[in-house]
Coordinates of C-alpha atoms and ligand atoms in Angstrom, one line a residue:
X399 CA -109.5 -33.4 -152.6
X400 CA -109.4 -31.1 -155.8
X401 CA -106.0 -30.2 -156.5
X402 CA -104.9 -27.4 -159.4
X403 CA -101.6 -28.0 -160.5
X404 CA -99.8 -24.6 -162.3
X405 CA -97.5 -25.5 -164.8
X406 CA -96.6 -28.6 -166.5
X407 CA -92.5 -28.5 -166.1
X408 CA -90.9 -30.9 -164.4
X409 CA -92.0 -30.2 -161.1
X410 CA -96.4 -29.4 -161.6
X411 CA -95.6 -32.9 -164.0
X412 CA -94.5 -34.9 -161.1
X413 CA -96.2 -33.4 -158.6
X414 CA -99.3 -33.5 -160.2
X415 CA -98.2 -37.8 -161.4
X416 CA -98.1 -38.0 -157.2
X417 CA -100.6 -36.5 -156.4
X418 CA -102.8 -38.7 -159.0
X419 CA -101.7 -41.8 -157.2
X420 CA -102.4 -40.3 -153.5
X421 CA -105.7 -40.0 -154.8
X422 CA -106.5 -36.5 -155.4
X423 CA -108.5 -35.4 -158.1
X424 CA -105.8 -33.5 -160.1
X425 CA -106.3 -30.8 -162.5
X426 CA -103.2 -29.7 -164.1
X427 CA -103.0 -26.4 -166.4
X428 CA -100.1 -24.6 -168.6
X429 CA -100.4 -21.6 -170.1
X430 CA -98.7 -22.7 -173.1
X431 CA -98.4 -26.7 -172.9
X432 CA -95.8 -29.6 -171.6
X433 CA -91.9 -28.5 -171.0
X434 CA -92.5 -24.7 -172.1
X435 CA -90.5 -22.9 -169.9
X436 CA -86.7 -23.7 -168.3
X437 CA -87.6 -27.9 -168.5
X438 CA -87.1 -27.2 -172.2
X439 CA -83.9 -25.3 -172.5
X440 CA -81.9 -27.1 -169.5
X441 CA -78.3 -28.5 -169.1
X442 CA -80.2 -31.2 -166.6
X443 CA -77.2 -32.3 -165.4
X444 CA -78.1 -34.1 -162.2
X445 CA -76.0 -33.0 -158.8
X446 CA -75.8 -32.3 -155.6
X447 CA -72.0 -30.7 -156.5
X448 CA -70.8 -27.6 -154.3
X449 CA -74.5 -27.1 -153.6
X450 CA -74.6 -24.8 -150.7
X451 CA -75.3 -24.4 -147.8
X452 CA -75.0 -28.0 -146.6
X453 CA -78.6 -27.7 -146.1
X454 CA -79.2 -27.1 -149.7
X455 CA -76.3 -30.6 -150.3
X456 CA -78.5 -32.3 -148.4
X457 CA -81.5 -32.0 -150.1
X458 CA -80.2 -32.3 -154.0
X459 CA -78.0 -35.2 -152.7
X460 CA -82.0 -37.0 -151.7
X461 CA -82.8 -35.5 -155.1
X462 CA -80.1 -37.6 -157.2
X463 CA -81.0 -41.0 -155.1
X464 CA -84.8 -40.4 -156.0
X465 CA -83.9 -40.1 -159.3
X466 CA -82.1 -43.2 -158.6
X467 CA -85.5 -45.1 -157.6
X468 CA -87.7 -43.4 -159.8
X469 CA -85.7 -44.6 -162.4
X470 CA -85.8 -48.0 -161.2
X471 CA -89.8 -48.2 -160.6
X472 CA -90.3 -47.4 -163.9
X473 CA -87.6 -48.8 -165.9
X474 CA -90.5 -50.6 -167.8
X475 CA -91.3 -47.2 -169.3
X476 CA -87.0 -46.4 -170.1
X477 CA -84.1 -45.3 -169.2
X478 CA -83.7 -41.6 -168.9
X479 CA -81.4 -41.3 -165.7
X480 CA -77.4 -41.9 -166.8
X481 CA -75.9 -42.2 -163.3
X482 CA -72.5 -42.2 -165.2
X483 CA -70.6 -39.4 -163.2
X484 CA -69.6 -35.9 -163.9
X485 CA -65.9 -34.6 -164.2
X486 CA -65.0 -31.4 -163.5
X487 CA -61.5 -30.3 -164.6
X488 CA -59.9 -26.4 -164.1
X489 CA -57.3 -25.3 -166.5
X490 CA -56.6 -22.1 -164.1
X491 CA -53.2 -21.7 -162.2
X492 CA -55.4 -22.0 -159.3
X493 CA -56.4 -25.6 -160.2
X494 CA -54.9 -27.4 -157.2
X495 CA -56.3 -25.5 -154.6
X496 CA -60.3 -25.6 -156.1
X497 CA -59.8 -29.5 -156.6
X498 CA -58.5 -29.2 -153.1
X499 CA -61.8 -26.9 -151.6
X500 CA -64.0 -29.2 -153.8
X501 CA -63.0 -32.2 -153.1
X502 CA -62.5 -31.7 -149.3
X503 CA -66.3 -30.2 -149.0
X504 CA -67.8 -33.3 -151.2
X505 CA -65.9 -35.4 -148.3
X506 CA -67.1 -33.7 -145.5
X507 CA -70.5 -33.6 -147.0
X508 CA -70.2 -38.1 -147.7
X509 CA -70.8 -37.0 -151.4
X510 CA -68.7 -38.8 -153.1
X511 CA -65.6 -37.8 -155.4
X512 CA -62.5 -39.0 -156.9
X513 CA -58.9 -37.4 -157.7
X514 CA -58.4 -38.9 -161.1
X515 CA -55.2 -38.4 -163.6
X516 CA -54.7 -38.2 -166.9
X517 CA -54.3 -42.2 -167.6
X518 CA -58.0 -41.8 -165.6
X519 CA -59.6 -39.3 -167.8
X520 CA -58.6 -40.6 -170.8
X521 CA -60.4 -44.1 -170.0
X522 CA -63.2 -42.1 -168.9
X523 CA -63.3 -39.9 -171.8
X524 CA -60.9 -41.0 -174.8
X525 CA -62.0 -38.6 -176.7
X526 CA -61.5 -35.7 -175.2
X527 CA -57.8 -34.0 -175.9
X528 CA -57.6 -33.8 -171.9
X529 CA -55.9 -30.1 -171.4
X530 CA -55.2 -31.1 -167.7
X531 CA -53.0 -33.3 -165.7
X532 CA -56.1 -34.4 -163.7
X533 CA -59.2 -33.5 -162.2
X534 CA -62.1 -34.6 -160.1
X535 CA -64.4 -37.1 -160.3
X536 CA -67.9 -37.6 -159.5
X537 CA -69.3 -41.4 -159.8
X538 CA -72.8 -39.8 -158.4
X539 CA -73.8 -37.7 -160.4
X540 CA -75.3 -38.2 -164.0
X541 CA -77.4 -36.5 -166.6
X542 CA -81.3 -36.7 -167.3
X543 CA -82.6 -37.0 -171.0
X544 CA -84.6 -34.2 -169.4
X545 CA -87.8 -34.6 -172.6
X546 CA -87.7 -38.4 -172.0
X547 CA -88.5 -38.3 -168.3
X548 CA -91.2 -35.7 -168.9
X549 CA -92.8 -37.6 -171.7
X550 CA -92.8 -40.9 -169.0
X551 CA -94.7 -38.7 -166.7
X552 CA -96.9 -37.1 -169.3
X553 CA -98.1 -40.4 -170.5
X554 CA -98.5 -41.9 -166.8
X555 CA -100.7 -38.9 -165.9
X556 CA -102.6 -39.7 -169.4
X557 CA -103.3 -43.3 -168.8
X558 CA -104.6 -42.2 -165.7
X559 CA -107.2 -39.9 -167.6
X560 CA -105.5 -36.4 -167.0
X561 CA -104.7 -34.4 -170.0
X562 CA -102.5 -30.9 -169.3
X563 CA -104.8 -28.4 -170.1
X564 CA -104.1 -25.4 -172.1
X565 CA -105.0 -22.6 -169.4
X566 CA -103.4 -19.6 -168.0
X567 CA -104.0 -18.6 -164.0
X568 CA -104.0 -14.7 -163.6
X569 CA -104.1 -15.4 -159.4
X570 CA -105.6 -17.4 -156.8
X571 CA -107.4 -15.8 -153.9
X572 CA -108.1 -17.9 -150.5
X573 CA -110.6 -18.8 -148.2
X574 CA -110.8 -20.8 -145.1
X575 CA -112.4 -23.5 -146.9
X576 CA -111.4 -23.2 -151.0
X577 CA -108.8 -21.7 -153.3
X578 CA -110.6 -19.6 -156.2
X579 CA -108.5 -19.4 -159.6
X580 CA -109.1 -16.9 -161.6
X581 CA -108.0 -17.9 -165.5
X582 CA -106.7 -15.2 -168.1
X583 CA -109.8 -15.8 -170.2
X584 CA -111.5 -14.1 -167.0
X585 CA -113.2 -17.9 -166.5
X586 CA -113.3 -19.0 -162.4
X587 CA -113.2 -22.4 -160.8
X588 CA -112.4 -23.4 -157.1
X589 CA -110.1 -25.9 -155.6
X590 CA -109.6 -27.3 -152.4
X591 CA -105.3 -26.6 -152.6
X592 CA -103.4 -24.9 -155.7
X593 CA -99.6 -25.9 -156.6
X594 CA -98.1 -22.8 -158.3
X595 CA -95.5 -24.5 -160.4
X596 CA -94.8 -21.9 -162.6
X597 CA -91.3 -21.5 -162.4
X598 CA -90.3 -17.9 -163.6
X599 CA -94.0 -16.7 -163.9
X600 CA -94.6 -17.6 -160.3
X601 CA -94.0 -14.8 -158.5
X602 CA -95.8 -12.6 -160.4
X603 CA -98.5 -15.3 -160.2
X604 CA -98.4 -14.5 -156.4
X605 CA -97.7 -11.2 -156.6
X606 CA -101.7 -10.6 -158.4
X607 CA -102.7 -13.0 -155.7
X608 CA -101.8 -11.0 -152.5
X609 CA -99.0 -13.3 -151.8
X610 CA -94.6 -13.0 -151.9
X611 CA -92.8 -15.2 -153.5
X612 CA -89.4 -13.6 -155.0
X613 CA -88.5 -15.1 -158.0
X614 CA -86.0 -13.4 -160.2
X615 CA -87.6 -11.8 -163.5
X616 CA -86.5 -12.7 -166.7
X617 CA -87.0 -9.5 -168.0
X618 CA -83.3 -7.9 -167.9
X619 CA -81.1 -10.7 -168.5
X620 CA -77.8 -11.7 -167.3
X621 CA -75.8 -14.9 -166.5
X622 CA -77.5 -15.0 -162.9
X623 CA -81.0 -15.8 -164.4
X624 CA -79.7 -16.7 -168.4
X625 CA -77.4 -19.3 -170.2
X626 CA -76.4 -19.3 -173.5
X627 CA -77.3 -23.2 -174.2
X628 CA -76.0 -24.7 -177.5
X629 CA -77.1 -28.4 -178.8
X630 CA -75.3 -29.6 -181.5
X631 CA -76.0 -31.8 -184.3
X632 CA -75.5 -35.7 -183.6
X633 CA -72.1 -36.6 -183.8
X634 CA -69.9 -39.9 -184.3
X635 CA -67.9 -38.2 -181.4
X636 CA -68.0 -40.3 -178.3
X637 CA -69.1 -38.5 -175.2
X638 CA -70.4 -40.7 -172.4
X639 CA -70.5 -38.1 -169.1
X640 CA -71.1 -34.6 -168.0
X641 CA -67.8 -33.0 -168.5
X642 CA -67.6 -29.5 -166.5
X643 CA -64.6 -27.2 -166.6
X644 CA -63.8 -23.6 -166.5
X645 CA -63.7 -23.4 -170.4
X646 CA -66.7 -25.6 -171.4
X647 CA -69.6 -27.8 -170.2
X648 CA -70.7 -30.6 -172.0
X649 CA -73.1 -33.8 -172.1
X650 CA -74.3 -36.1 -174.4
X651 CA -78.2 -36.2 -175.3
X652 CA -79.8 -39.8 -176.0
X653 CA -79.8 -38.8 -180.0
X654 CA -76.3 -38.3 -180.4
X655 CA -76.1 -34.8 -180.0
X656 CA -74.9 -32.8 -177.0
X657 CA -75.7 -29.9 -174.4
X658 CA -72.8 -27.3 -174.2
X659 CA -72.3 -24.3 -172.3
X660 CA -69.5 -21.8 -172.7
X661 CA -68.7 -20.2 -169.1
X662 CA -65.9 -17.4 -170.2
X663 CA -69.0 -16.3 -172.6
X664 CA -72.1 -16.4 -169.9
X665 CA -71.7 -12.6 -169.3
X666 CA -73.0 -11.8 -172.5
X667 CA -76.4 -12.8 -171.4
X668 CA -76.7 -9.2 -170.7
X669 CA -76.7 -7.9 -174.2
X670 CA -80.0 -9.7 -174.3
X671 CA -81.4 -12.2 -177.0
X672 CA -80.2 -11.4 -180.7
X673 CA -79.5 -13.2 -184.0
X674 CA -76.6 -12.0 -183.8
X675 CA -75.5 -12.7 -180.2
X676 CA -76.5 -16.5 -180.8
X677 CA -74.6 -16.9 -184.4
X678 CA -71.6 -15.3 -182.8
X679 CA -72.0 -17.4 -179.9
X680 CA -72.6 -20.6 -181.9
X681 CA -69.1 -20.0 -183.7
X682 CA -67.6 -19.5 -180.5
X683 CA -69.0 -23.1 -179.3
X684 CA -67.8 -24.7 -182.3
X685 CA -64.4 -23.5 -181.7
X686 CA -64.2 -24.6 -178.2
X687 CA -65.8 -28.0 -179.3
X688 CA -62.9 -28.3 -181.5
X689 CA -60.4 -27.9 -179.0
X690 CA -62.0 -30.5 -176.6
X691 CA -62.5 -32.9 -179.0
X692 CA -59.7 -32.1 -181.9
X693 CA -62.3 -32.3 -184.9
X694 CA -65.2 -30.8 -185.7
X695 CA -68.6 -30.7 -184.1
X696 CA -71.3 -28.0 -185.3
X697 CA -73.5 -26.4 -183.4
X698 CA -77.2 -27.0 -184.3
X699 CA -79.0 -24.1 -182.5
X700 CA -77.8 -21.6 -179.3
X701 CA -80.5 -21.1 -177.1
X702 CA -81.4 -17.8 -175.0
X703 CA -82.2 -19.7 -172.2
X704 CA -84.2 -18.3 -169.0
X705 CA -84.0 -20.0 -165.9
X706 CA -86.2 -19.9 -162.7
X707 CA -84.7 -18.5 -159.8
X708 CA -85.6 -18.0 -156.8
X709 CA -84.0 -14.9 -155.6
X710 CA -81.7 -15.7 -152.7
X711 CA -81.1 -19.2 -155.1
X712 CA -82.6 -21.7 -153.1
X713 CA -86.1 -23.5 -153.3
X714 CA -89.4 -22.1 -151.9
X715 CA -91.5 -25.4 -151.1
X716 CA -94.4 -24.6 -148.8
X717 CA -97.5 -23.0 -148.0
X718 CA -98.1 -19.4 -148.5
X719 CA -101.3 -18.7 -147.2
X720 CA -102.2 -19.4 -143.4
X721 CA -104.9 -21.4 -144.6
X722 CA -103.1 -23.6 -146.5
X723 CA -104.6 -23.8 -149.9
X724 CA -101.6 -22.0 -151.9
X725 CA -98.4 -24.1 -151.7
X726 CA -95.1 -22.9 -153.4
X727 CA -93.1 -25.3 -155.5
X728 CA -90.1 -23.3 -157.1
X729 CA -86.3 -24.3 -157.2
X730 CA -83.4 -23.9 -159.5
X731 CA -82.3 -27.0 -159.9
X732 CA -85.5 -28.3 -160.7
X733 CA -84.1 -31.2 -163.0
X734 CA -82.1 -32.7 -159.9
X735 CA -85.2 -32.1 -157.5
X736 CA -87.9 -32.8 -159.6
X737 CA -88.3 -36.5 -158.3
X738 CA -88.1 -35.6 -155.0
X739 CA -89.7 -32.3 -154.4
X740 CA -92.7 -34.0 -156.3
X741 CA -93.2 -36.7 -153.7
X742 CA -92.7 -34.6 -150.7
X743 CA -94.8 -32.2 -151.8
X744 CA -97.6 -34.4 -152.6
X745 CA -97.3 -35.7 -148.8
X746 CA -96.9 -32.1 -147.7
X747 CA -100.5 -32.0 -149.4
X748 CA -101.9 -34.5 -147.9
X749 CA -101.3 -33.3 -144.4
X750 CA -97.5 -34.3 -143.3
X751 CA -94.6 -32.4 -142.7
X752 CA -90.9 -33.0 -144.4
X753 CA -88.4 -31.9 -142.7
X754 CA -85.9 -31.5 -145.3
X755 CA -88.1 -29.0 -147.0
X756 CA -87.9 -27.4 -143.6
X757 CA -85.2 -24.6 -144.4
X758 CA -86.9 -23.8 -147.6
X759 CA -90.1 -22.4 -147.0
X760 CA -91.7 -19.6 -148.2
X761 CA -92.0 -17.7 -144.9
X762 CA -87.8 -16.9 -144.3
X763 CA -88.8 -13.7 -146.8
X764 CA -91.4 -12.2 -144.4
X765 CA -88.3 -9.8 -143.2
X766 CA -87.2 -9.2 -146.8
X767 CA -84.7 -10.6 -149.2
X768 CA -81.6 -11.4 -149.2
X769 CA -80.4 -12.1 -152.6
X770 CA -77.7 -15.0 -153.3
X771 CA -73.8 -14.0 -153.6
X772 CA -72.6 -13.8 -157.1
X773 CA -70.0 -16.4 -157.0
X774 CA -68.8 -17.6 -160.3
X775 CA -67.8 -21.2 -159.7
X776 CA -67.0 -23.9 -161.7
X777 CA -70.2 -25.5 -163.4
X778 CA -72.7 -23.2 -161.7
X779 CA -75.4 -23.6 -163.6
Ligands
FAD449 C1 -79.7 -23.1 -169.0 C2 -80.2 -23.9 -167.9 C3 -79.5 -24.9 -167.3 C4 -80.0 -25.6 -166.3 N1 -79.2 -26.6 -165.8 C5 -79.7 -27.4 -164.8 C6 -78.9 -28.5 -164.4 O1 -77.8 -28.8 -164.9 N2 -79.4 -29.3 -163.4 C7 -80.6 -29.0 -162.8 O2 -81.0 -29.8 -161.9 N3 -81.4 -28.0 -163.2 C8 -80.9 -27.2 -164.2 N4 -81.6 -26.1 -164.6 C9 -82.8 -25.8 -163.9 C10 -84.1 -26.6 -164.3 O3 -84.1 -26.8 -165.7 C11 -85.3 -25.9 -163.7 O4 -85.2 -25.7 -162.3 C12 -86.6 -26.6 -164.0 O5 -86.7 -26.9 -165.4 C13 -87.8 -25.8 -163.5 O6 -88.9 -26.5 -163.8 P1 -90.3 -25.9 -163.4 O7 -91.3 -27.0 -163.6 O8 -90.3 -25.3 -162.0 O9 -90.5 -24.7 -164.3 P2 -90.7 -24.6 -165.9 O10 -90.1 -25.7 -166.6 O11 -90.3 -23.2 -166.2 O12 -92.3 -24.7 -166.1 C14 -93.2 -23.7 -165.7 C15 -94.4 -23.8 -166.6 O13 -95.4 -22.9 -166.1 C16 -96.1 -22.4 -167.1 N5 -96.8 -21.2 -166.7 C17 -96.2 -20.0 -166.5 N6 -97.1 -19.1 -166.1 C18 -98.3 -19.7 -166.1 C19 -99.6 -19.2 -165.8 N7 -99.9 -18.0 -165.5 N8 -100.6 -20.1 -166.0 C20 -100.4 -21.4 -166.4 N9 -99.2 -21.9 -166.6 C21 -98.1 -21.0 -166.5 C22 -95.1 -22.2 -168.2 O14 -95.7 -22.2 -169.5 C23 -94.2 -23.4 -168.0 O15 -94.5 -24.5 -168.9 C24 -81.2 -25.3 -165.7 C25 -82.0 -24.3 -166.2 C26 -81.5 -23.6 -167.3 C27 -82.4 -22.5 -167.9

C-alpha cells in the first residue's frame, strides 16, 4: 500500500511512524519541514480536563493513557511524557462554585481530580506564592516536551529509511482505484490513500481538492484560533507541573525554561502580530511571573502563535472521499491525541473501524457548520 502522509506535526509524524510498522510504504511530505506549524509553538499540556462533550472526554482521556504506553515502549529512546498532574486554581469570587462544576464533571466522567489546600499546593509547588486557599488537582494529567517526542519519532521513521520530504501538496483528486497529488512545483505522483495532516492549511488543502473540511483560518486572528505564547529563559526557579489559573498558565520545559500564557491578555490576539504587541506583551508576562513566583523571571521570546482548529472545535478523523483514498486527520488538541489518533488512524487505514473516532468524522458537516460556543474557561487552550 502507498501511503502520502501531509504534514510532519505531530499527528502526519506518528501517523506516518504507524503506518511504517503496519507495513505500508510511507511517503511523508511538509511544505516547510519537521514541527512547522502549531507542534512548534504549543503549551502541550496533556488533558482530557473539561473536554466536552463527554464524547470528546472520552477520547482525549484514551489520548493521555496512550501517551502513557507510548512512553513506556519507548523509554529506551527518553522520557518526554511528565505524568506529574496539572493544578488549576481561580482567584475569582466565583471560585467555589467552578472548583465545584469542575470537579463534579471530572467525577462523573472517572477522570480523576483532587480538592487540595494551601498546606497541599505549597508541597506541590513551594515556590509558587499560592494567591488561593485551594484549588483542584489533577494527578492525570502532565505535560509533553512536545520537540523531544517529535524528534523520537523523527528518528524512528529515519532508521526505518523515511526522510520527511520538503514538498508542498496544492490538492489531491480521487479515483476508484488511486489518489493523484498534485505538488506546488506542478510535479504529480499517485497513491493508493493520502493523510492530510496539515493542520491549519488543511482545509484549504481540501477545499482545491473538491472536498470540505472546515478548519478555522488563521488569517484574522483572535484568541479562538491564536495565543500569545511566551518561553522564558532557564531559570533556578523550581516548577515541576502545569499550573492553570485564571491569571496565568505555566509549565516547565526539559531545559529549565517555561511555557506561559497570560489569559486576561488572550483578547489581544486580534490586534494581530506586531513587535510591539509581543514586547508589550512580554513585559506583561514578566510581571505576572513575578507575582507567582515573588522574584524575577524574564521572558525570552512571545510567540504569535496560530493554532489548528477545527471549526465547531472538535476533531475530523475519517475519510472524505466515498472511495476512501482521502482520510482527514485534524484536531486541536493534537499534542494530547497525537499518540492515539496516530494508531487508530493507521488501523482505520488498513481497513478497520474505531469506534471512538465514530462521533468525529468528517461527514457531520454535510448539513453545514455549526461553529463551537465561545466559552472562556479556565485553561482553554
Ligand atoms: C498556543 C497553542 C497552545 C496549545 N496547547 C495545547 C495543549 O496544551 N495541549 C494539546 O494537546 N494541544 C495544544 N495545542 C494544539 C496542538 O499543538 C496542535 O493540535 C497540534 O500541534 C497540531 O498538530 P498537527 O500535526 O495537526 O499540525 P501542525 O503542527 O500545524 O503541522 C502541520 C504541518 O503541515 C505542513 N503543511 C501545511 N500545508 C502543507 C501543504 N500544502 N503541503 C505540505 N505540507 C503542508 C505545515 O508546514 C506543518 O508542518 C496548542 C496549540 C497552540 C497553537
Amino acid at each position: 500500500m502507498r501511503t502520502l502522509v501531509i504534514g510532519a506535526g505531530v499527528l502526519g509524524l506518528v501517523t506516518a511512524w504507524n503506518l511504517q510498522k503496519d507495513g505500508h510504504d510511507v511517503t511523508i511530505v511538509d511544505k516547510v519541514g519537521k514541527y512547522a506549524g502549531a507542534s512548534h509553538r504549543s503549551f502541550a499540556w496533556i488533558n482530557a480536563n473539561h473536554k466536552l462533550p463527554e464524547s470528546y472526554h472520552r477520547l482525549n482521556a484514551a489520548g493521555v493513557e496512550a501517551h502513557e504506553r507510548l512512553q513506556e515502549e519507548l523509554a529506551e529512546h527518553g522520557s518526554w511524557f511528565h505524568q506529574l498532574g496539572c493544578i488549576l486554581s481561580d482567584s475569582t469570587q466565583d471560585a467555589g462554585e467552578n472548583y465545584a462544576a469542575r470537579a463534579q464533571e471530572s467525577q462523573e466522567f472517572g477522570y480523576p481530580v483532587e480538592t487540595v489546600d494551601r498546606i497541599r499546593l505549597q508541597e506541590l509547588e513551594p515556590k509558587i506564592d499560592w494567591p488561593v486557599g485551594s484549588a483542584l488537582f489533577f494527578p492525570k494529567d502532565g505535560h509533553l516536551d512536545n520537540f523531544t517526542f517529535g524528534d523520537v519519532i523523527h528518528n524512528l521513521l529515519a532508521q526505518a529509511g523515511i526522510d520527511i520530504l520538503v514538498r508542498e501538496v496544492e490538492s489531491v483528486g480521487t479515483t476508484s482505484s488511486a489518489a493523484q497529488v498534485a505538488f506546488v512545483d506542478g510535479s504529480t505522483d499517485s497513491f493508493d490513500q493520502v493523510v492530510i495532516a496539515a493542520g491549519a492549511e488543511s482545509g484549504p488543502i481540501a477545499q482545491r481538492s473538491g472536498m470540505t473540511l472546515p478548519v478555522a483560518p488563521l488569517d484574522s486572528p483572535g484568541p479562538r484560533t491564536h495565543s500569545l505564547l511566551g518561553i522564558t529563559t532557564p531559570t533556578e526557579v523550581e516548577l515541576g507541573r502545569v499550573v492553570i489559573s485564571d491569571r496565568i498558565n505555566v509549565r516547565p520545559r526539559s531545559d529549565g525554561s517555561m511555557f506561559v500564557q497570560i489569559p486576561p491578555v488572550e483578547h489581544r490576539t486580534q490586534e494581530g502580530e506586531s513587535p510591539e504587541l509581543l514586547d508589550e506583551i512580554r513585559t506583561v508576562m514578566e510581571t505576572s511571573l513575578h507575582e507567582l513566583f515573588g522574584t524575577a523571571v524574564p521572558v525570552d521570546e512571545v510567540i504569535f502563535s496560530g493554532r489548528s482548529f477545527p471549526e465547531d472545535g472538535l476533531s475530523i478523523v475519517g475519510y472524505l472521499d466515498d472511495a476512501h483514498r482521502v482520510y482527514s486527520l485534524v484536531t486541536h488538541s493534537g499534542m494530547t491525541l497525537g499518540p492515539l489518533l496516530g494508531r487508530l488512524v493507521a488501523n482505520e487505514l488498513n481497513g478497520g473501524q474505531e469506534e471512538l473516532l465514530d462521533e468525529f468524522r468528517p461527514s457531520r458537516f454535510r448539513d453545514g457548520v455549526v461553529h463551537e460556543d465561545r466559552d472562556d474557561f479556565i485553561g482553554k487552550q
